[in-house]
Short mmCIF file of C-alpha atoms in Angstrom, two decimals:
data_model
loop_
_atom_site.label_atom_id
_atom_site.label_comp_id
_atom_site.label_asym_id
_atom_site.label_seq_id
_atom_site.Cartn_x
_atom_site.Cartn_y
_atom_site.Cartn_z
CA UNK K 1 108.39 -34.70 -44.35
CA UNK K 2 111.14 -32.75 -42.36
CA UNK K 3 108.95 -29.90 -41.84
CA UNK K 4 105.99 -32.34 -40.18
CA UNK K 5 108.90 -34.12 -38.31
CA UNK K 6 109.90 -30.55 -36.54
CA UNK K 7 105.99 -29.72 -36.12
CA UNK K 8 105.67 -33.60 -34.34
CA UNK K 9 108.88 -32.60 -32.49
CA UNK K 10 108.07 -29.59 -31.04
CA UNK K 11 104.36 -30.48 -30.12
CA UNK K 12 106.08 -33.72 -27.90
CA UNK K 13 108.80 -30.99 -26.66
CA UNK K 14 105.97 -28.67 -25.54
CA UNK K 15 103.75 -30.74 -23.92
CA UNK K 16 107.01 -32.84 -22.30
CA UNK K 17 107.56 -29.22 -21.22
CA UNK K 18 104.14 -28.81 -19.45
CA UNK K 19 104.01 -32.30 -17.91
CA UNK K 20 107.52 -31.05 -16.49
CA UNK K 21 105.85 -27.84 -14.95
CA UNK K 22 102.89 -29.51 -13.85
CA UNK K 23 104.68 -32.38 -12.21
CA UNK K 24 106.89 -29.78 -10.35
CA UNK K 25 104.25 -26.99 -10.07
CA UNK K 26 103.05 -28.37 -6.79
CA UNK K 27 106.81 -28.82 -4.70
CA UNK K 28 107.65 -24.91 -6.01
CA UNK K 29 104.26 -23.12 -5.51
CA UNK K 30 102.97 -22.05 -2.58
CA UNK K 31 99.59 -21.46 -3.63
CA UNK K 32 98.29 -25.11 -2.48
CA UNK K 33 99.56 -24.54 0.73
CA UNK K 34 98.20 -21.04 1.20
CA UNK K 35 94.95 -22.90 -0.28
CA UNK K 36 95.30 -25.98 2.72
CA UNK K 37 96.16 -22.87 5.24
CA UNK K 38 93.02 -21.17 4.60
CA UNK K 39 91.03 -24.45 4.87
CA UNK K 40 92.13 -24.48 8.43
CA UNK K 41 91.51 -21.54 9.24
CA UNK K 42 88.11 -21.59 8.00
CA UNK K 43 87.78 -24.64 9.99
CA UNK K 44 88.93 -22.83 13.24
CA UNK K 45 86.46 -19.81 12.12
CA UNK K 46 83.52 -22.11 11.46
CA UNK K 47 84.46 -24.10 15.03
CA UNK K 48 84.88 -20.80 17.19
CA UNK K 49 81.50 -19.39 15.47
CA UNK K 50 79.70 -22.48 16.42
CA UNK K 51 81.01 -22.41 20.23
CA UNK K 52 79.99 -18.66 20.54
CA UNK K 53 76.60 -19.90 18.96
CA UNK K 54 76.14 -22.81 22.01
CA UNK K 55 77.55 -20.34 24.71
CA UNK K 56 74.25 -17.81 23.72
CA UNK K 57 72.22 -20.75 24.19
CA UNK K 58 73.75 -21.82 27.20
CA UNK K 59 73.26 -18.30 28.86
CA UNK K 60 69.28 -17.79 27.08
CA UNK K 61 68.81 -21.50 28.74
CA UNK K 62 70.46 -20.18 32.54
CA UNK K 63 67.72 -16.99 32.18
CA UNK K 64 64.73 -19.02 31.04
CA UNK K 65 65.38 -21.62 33.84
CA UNK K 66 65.81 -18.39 36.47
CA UNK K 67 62.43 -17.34 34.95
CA UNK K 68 60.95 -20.29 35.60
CA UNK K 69 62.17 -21.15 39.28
CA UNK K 70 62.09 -17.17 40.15
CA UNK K 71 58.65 -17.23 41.17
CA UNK K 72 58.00 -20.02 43.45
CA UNK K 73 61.39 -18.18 45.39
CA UNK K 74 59.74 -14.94 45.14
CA UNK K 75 57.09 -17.18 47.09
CA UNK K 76 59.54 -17.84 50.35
CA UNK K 77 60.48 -13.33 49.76
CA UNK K 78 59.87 -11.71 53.45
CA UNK K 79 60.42 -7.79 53.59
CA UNK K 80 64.10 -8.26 55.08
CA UNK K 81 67.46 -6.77 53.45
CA UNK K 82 69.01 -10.32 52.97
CA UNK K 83 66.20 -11.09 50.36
CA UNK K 84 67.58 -7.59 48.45
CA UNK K 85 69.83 -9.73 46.34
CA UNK K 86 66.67 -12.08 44.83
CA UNK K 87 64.41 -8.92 44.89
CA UNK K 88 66.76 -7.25 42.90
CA UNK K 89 66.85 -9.95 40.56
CA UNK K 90 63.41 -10.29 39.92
CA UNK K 91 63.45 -6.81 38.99
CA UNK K 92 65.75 -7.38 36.05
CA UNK K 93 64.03 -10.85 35.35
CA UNK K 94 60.58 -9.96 35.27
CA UNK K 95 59.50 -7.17 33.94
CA UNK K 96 55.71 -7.42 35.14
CA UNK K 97 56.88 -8.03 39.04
CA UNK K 98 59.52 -4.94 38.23
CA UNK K 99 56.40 -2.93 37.60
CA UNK K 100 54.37 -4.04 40.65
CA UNK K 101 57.78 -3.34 42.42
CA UNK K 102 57.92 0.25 41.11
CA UNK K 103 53.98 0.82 42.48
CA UNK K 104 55.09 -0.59 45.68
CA UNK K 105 57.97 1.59 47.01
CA UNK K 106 56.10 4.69 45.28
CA UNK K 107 53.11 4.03 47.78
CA UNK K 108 55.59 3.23 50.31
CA UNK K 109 56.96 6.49 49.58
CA UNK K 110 53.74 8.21 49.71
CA UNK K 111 52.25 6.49 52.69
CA UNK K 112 55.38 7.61 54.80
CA UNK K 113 54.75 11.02 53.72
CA UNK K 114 51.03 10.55 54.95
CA UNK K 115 51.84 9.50 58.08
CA UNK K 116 54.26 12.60 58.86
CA UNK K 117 51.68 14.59 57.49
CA UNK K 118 49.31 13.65 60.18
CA UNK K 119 51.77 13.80 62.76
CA UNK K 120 52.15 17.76 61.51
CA UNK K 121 55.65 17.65 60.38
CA UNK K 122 55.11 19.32 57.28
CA UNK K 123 58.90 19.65 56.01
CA UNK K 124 59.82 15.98 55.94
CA UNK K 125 56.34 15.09 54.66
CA UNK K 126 56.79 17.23 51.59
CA UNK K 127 59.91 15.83 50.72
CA UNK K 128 58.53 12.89 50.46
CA UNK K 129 56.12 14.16 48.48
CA UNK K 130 57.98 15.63 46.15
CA UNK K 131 60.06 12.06 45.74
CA UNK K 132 56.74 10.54 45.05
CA UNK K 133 56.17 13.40 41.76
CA UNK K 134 60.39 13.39 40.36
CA UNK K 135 61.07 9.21 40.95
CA UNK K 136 57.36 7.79 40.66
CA UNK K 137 55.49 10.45 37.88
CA UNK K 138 53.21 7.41 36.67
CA UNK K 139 52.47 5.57 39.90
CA UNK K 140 48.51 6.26 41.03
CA UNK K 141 49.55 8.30 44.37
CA UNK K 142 51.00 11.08 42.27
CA UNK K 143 47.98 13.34 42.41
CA UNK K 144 47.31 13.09 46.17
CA UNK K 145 50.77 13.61 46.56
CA UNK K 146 50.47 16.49 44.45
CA UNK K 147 47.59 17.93 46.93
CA UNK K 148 49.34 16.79 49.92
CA UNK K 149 52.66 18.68 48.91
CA UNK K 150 50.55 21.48 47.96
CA UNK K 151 49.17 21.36 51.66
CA UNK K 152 52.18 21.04 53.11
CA UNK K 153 53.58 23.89 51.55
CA UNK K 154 50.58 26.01 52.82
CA UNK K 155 51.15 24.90 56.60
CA UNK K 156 54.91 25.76 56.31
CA UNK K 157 53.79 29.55 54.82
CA UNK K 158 55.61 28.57 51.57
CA UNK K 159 52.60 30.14 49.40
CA UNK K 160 54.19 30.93 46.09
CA UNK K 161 55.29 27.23 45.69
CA UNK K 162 52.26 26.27 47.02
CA UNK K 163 50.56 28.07 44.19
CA UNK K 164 53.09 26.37 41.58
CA UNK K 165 51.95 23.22 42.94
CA UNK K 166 48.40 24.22 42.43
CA UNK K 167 49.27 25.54 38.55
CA UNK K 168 50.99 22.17 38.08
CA UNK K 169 47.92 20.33 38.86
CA UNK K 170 45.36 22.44 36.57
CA UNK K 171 48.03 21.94 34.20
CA UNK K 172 47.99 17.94 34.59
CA UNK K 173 45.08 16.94 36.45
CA UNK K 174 42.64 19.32 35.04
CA UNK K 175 39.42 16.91 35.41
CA UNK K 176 40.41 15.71 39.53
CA UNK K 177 38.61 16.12 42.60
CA UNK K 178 41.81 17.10 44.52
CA UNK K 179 42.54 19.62 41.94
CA UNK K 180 39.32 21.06 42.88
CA UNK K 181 39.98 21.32 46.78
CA UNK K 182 43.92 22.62 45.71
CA UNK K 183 42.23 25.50 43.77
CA UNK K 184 40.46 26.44 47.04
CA UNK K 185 43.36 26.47 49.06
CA UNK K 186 44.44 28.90 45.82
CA UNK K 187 41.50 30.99 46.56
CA UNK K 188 42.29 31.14 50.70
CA UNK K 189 45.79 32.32 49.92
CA UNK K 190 44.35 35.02 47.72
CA UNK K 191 42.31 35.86 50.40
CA UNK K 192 45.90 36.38 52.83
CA UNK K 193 47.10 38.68 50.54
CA UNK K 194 43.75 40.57 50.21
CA UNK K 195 43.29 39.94 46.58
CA UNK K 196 39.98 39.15 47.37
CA UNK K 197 38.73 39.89 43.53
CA UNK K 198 40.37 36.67 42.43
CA UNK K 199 39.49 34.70 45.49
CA UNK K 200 36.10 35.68 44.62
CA UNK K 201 36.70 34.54 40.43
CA UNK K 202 38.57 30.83 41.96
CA UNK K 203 35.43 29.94 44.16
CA UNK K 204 32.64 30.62 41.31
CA UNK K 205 35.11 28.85 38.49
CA UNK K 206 35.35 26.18 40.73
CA UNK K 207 31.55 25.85 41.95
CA UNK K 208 30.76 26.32 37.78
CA UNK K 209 33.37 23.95 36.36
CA UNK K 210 34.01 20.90 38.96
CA UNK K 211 31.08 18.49 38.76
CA UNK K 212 31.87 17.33 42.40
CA UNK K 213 29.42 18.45 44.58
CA UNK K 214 31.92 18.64 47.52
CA UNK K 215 34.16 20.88 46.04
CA UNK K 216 31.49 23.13 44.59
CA UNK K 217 29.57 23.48 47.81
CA UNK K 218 32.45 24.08 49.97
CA UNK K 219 33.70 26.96 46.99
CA UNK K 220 29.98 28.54 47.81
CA UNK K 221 30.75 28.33 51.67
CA UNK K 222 33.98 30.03 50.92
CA UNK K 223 32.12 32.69 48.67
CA UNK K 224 29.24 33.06 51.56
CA UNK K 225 32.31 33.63 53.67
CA UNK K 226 33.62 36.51 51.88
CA UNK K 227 30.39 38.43 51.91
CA UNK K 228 30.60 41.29 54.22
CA UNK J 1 100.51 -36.93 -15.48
CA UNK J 2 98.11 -33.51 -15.63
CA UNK J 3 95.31 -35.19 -15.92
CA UNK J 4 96.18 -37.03 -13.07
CA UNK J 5 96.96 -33.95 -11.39
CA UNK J 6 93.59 -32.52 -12.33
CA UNK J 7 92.06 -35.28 -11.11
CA UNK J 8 93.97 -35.20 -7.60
CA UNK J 9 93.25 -31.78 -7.75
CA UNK J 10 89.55 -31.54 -7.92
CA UNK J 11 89.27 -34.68 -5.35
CA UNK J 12 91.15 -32.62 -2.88
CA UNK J 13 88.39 -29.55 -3.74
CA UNK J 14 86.12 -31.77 -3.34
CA UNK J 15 87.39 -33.38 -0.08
CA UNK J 16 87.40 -29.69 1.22
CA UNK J 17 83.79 -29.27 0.25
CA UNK J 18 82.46 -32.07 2.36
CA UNK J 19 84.46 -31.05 5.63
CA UNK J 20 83.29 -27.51 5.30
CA UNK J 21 79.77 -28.63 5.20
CA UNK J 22 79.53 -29.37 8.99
CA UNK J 23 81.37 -28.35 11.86
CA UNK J 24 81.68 -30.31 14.57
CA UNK J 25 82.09 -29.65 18.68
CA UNK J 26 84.43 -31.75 19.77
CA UNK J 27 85.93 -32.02 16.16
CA UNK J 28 85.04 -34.92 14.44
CA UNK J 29 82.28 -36.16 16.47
CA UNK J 30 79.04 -38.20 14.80
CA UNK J 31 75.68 -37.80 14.51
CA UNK J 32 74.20 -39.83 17.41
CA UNK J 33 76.90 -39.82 19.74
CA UNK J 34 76.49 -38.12 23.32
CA UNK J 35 78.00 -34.46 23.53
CA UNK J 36 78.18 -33.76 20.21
CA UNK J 37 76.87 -30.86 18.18
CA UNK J 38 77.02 -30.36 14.53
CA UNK J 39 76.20 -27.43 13.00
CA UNK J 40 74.91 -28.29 9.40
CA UNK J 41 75.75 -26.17 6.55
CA UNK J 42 74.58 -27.73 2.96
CA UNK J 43 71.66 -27.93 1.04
CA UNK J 44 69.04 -30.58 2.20
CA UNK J 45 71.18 -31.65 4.95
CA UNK J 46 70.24 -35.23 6.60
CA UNK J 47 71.45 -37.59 9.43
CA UNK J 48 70.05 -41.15 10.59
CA UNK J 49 68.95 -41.20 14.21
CA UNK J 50 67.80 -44.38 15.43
CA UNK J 51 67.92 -46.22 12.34
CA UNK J 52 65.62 -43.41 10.54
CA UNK J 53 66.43 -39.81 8.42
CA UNK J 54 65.89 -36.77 10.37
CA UNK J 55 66.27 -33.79 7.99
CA UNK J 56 66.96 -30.30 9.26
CA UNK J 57 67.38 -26.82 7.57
CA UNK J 58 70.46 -25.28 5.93
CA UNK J 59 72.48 -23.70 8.79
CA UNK J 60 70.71 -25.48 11.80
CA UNK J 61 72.44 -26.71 14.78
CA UNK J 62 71.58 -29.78 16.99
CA UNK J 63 73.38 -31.56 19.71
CA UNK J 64 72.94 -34.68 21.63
CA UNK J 65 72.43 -34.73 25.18
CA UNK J 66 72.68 -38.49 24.93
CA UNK J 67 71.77 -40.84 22.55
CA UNK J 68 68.06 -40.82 22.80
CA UNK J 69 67.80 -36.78 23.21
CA UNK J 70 68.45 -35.01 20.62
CA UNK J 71 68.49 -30.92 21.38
CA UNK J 72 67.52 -28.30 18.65
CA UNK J 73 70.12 -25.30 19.08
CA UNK J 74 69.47 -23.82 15.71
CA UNK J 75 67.26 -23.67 12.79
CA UNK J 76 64.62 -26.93 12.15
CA UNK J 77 64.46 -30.51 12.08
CA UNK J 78 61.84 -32.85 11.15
CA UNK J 79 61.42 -36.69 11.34
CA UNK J 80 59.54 -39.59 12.58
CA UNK J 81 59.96 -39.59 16.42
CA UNK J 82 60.05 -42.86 17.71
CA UNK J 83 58.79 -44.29 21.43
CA UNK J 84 62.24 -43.76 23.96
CA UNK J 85 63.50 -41.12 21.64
CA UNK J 86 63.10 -37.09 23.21
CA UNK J 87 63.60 -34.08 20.83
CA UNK J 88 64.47 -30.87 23.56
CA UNK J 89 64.72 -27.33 22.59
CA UNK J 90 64.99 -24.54 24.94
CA UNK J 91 61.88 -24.51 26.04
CA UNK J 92 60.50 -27.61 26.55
CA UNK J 93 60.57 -31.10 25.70
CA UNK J 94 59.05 -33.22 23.05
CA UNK J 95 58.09 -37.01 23.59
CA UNK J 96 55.63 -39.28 21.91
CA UNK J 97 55.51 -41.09 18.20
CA UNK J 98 54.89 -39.76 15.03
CA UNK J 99 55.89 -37.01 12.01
CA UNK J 100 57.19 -33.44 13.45
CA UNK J 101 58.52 -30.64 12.53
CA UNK J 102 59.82 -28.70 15.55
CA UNK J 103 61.62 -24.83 14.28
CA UNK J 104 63.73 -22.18 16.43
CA UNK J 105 61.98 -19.00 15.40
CA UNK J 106 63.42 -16.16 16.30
CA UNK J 107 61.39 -15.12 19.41
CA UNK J 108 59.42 -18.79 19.30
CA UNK J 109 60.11 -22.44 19.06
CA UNK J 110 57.63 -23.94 16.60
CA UNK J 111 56.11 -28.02 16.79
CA UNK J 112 53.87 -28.97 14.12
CA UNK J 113 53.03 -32.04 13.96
CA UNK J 114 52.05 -34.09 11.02
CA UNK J 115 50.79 -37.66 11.81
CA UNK J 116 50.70 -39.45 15.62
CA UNK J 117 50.29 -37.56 18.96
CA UNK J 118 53.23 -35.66 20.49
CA UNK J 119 53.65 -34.73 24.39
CA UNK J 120 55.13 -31.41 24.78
CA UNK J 121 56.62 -30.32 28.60
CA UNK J 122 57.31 -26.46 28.34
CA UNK J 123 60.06 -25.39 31.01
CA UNK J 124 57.90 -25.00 34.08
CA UNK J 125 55.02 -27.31 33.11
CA UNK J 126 54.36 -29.98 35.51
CA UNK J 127 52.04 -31.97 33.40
CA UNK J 128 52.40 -32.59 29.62
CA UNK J 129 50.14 -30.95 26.93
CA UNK J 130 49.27 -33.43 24.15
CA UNK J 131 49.47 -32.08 20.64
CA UNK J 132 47.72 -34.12 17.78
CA UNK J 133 48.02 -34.34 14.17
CA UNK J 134 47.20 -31.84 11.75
CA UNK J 135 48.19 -28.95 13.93
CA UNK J 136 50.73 -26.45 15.52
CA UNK J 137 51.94 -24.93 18.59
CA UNK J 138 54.33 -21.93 19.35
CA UNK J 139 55.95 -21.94 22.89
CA UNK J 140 57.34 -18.31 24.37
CA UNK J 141 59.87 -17.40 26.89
CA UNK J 142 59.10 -17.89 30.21
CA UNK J 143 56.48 -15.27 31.75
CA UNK J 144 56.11 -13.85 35.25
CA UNK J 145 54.26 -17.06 36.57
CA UNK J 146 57.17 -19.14 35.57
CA UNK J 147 56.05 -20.94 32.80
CA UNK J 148 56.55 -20.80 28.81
CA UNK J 149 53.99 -19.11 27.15
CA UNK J 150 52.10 -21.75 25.23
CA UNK J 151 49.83 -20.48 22.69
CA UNK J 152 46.89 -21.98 21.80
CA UNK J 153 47.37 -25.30 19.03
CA UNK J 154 46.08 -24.16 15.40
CA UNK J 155 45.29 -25.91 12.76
CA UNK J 156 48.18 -26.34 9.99
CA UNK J 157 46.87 -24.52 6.38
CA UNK J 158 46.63 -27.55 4.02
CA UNK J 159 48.50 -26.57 0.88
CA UNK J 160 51.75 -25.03 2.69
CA UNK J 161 52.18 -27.19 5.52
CA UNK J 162 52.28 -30.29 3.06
CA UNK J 163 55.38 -28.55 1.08
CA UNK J 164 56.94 -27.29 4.40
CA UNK J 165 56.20 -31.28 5.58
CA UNK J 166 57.75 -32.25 1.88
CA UNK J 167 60.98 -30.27 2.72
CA UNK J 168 61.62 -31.89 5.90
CA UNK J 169 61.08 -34.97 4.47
CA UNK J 170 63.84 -37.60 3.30
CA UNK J 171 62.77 -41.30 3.22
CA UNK J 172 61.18 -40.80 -0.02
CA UNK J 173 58.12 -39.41 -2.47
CA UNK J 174 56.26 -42.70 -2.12
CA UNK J 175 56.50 -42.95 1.33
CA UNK J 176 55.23 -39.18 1.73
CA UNK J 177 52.43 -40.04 -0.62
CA UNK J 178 50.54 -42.20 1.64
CA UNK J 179 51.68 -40.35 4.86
CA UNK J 180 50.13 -37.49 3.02
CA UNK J 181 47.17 -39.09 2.09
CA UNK J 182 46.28 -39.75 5.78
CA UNK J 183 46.64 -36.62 6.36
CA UNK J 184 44.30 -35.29 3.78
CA UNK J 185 41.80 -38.07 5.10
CA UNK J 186 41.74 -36.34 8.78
CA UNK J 187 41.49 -32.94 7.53
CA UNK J 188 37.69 -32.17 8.06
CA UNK J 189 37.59 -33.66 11.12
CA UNK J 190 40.47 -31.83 12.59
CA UNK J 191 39.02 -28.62 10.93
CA UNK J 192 36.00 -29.09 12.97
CA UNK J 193 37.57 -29.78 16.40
CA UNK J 194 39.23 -26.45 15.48
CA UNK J 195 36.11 -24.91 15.10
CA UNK J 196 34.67 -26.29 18.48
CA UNK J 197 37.85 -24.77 19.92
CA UNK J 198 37.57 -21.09 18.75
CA UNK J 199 33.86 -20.95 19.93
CA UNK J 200 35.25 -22.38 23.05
CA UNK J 201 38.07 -19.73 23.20
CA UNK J 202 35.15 -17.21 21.69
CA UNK J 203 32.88 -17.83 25.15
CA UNK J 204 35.42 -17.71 27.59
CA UNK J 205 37.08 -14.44 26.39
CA UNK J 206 33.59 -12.81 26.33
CA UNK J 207 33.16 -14.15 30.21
CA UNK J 208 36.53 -12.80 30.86
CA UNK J 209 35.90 -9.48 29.50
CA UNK J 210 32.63 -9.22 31.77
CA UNK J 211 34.73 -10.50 34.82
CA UNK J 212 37.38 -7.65 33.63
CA UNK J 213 34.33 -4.98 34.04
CA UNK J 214 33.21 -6.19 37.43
CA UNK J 215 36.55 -6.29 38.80
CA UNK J 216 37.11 -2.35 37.12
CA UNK J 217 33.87 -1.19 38.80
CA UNK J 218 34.83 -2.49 42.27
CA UNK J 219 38.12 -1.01 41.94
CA UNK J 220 36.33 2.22 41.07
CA UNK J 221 34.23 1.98 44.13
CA UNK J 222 37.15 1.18 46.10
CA UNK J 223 38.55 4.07 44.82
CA UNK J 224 35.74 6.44 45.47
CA UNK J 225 35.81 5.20 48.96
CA UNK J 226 39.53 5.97 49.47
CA UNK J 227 38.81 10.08 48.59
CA UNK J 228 36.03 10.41 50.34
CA UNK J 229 38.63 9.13 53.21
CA UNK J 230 40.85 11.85 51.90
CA UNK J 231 38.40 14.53 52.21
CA UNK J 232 37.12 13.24 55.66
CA UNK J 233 40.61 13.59 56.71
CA UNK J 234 41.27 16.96 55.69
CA UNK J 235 38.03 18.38 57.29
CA UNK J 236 38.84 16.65 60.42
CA UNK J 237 42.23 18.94 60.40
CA UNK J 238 40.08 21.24 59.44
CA UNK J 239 42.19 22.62 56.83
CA UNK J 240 39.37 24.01 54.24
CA UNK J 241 36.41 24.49 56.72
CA UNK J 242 37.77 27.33 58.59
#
């Protein structure tokens, strides 16, 4: 009897004991308020997340509507240096119009160089040229300009880079007309430095391998030429 | 007094559960109300827009432009649209009545819709294009002639684009039932219109192609013409017949 009142005592002590702790658990622990703390700042996290989420929106919505208006602009574009600024733009826009830009100034490039070529100033011409090969390698003028620089080279008496220029375009343009009229050229300097065995090996590999009948009939004039 | 303090306990947990699901921009705005954008972030999320459930994807974000345009940031929504009400994404805009599903891919925005017509005004489309029941559209960024790249509308697969309609769909299995039955009902019809579509698309790629060739072979003449120039020139300057 005394030893079940003790057991009945202590249980009621102990859990009096743990109500105690719970009920004051809450005013001495911080934990709750670390928990409520990191609630908020989740909050703030989430919040500042979603902002950053509607600002990339808000910037992929300002491009698509550039996109979109860019071309009728493009429309109302004249050739003067105020439209640079909306040129410019449609160069980072548009991709496609970027490319048609790129084949523009390299035949602007290369027609300049043309029309100094004609006039017989040889120097300025082949700088152009050789702008048109380093800056615009895939544009469509890049083997003429090749030839032309290759020319140009010959008028100034610059023969040893004309004959790199030549080399290059075997090397890269093996199947080209041009190429065929630059390896003539090859053959004529030859000819100035009296190696005229070679000369004589360029004009019959050109008349046998280029299937243009220009080029092959103008290497046979140059062979007929060589006979004494 | 623990129990209690359980109890208060897991309500609070609980409380913190609900508030975390969404955030909202300004904080604490509603579903509905003009300027506000809730990004949802539970399972099966919902919302009622015009008196009707519009479900969207875990994680998706919409906004309101006002109160009868509702704009898809994030993710996918679905419901019934209703006449007056506009669904906008980035790339267009989305009128008309009937079950959609509209989804921000990642390169894409997706409409599918499911029963009634929709009207669909891509950014730099002057007219509408009209997409009908049983079939899907993807839209593109704008391209070089400023307008979005619309693809051409296919036809939904049956068995997956009822469960992705299912998912999207919160007023109730009955209700889908016999908006899926309809749906099955129009199937063989809308399977042939796709047909008559393809051979359409079929024919006018082959005409292309043949207008590609001619155009190639005049440019190759062109270009023929433009070295014998070349050559003409140089013989005038009489740099190879010396």
């Amino acid at each position: 009897m005394k030893r079940s009142a003790i057991i009945i005592f202590s249980a009621i002590l102990t859990i009096g004991n743990l109500a105690v702790f719970w009920s004051v658990r809450e005013r001495y622990s911080p934990i709750d308020l670390y928990k409520h703390k990191n609630h908020l700042l989740e909050k703030k996290i989430a919040a500042l997340e979603l902002q950053r989420q509607l600002d990339a929106e808000q910037e992929e919505q300002f491009q698509q509507e550039v996109a979109a208006a860019l071309p009728q602009a493009l429309q109302k574009v004249t050739q003067k240096n105020k439209d640079y600024a909306l040129r410019n733009l449609a160069s980072v826009v548009m991709r496609p119009q970027k490319d048609k830009l790129y084949d523009l100034v390299a035949k602007s490039v290369f027609e300049s160089g043309k029309a100094l070529f004609r006039k017989g100033e040889y120097v300025q011409a082949n700088r152009l040229f050789q702008k048109v090969i380093d800056r615009y390698g895939f544009s469509t003028q890049v083997i003429e300009a090749h030839f032309l620089l290759a020319e140009g080279l010959y008028q100034t008496g610059e023969l040893d880079r004309t004959t790199q220029v030549i080399d290059q375009m075997v090397e890269l343009f093996p199947d080209s007309e041009l190429t065929g009229f630059a390896l003539l050229r090859l053959g004529q300097i030859f000819e100035t430095r009296d190696r005229f065995d070679e000369a004589v090996q360029i004009y019959r590999m050109v008349s046998r391998i280029f299937p243009y009948r220009s080029v092959a009939s103008q290497a046979e004039k140059n062979l007929r030429g060589m006979e004494p | 007094m623990s129990w209690r303090l359980l109890i208060l306990y897991l309500l609070f947990t609980i409380e913190i559960r609900v508030h975390a699901s969404q955030v909202q921009l300004p904080d604490n705005c509603h579903a509905g109300t003009s300027g506000c954008t809730i990004w949802y972030r539970q399972a099966k999320p919902r919302f009622t827009w015009f008196d009707k459930a519009v479900a969207v994807s875990n994680g998706s974000i919409v906004s309101w432009v006002d109160a009868n345009n509702l704009r898809l940031i994030k993710g996918s929504v679905g419901l019934d649209l209703q006449e007056g009400q506009r669904l906008s994404t980035i790339l267009g805009e989305i009128t008309g009545q009937g079950w959609l599903v509209v989804e921000r891919l990642s390169k894409k925005t997706r409409v599918s819709c499911f029963s009634g017509q929709m009207s669909l005004l891509p950014l730099g489309f002057k007219d509408p294009l009209v997409l009908s029941a049983g079939f899907f559209v993807d839209i593109s960024s704008v391209q070089e002639d400023g307008l979005a790249f619309v693809e051409i509308p296919q036809l939904l697969s049956l068995p997956s684009a009822l469960t992705f309609w299912w998912q999207h769909y919160r007023d109730g299995k009955d209700k889908f039932l016999v908006q899926a039955k309809e749906f099955l009902a129009g199937a063989n019809l809308r399977a042939e219109t796709a047909g008559q579509w393809q051979e359409t698309l079929a024919n006018r790629y082959i005409a292309s192609v043949w207008e590609q060739r001619r155009l190639a072979a005049e440019r190759k003449l062109r270009a023929e013409a433009e070295g014998k120039k070349m050559r003409a020139l140089f013989r005038k300057m009489n740099y190879l017949d010396e």
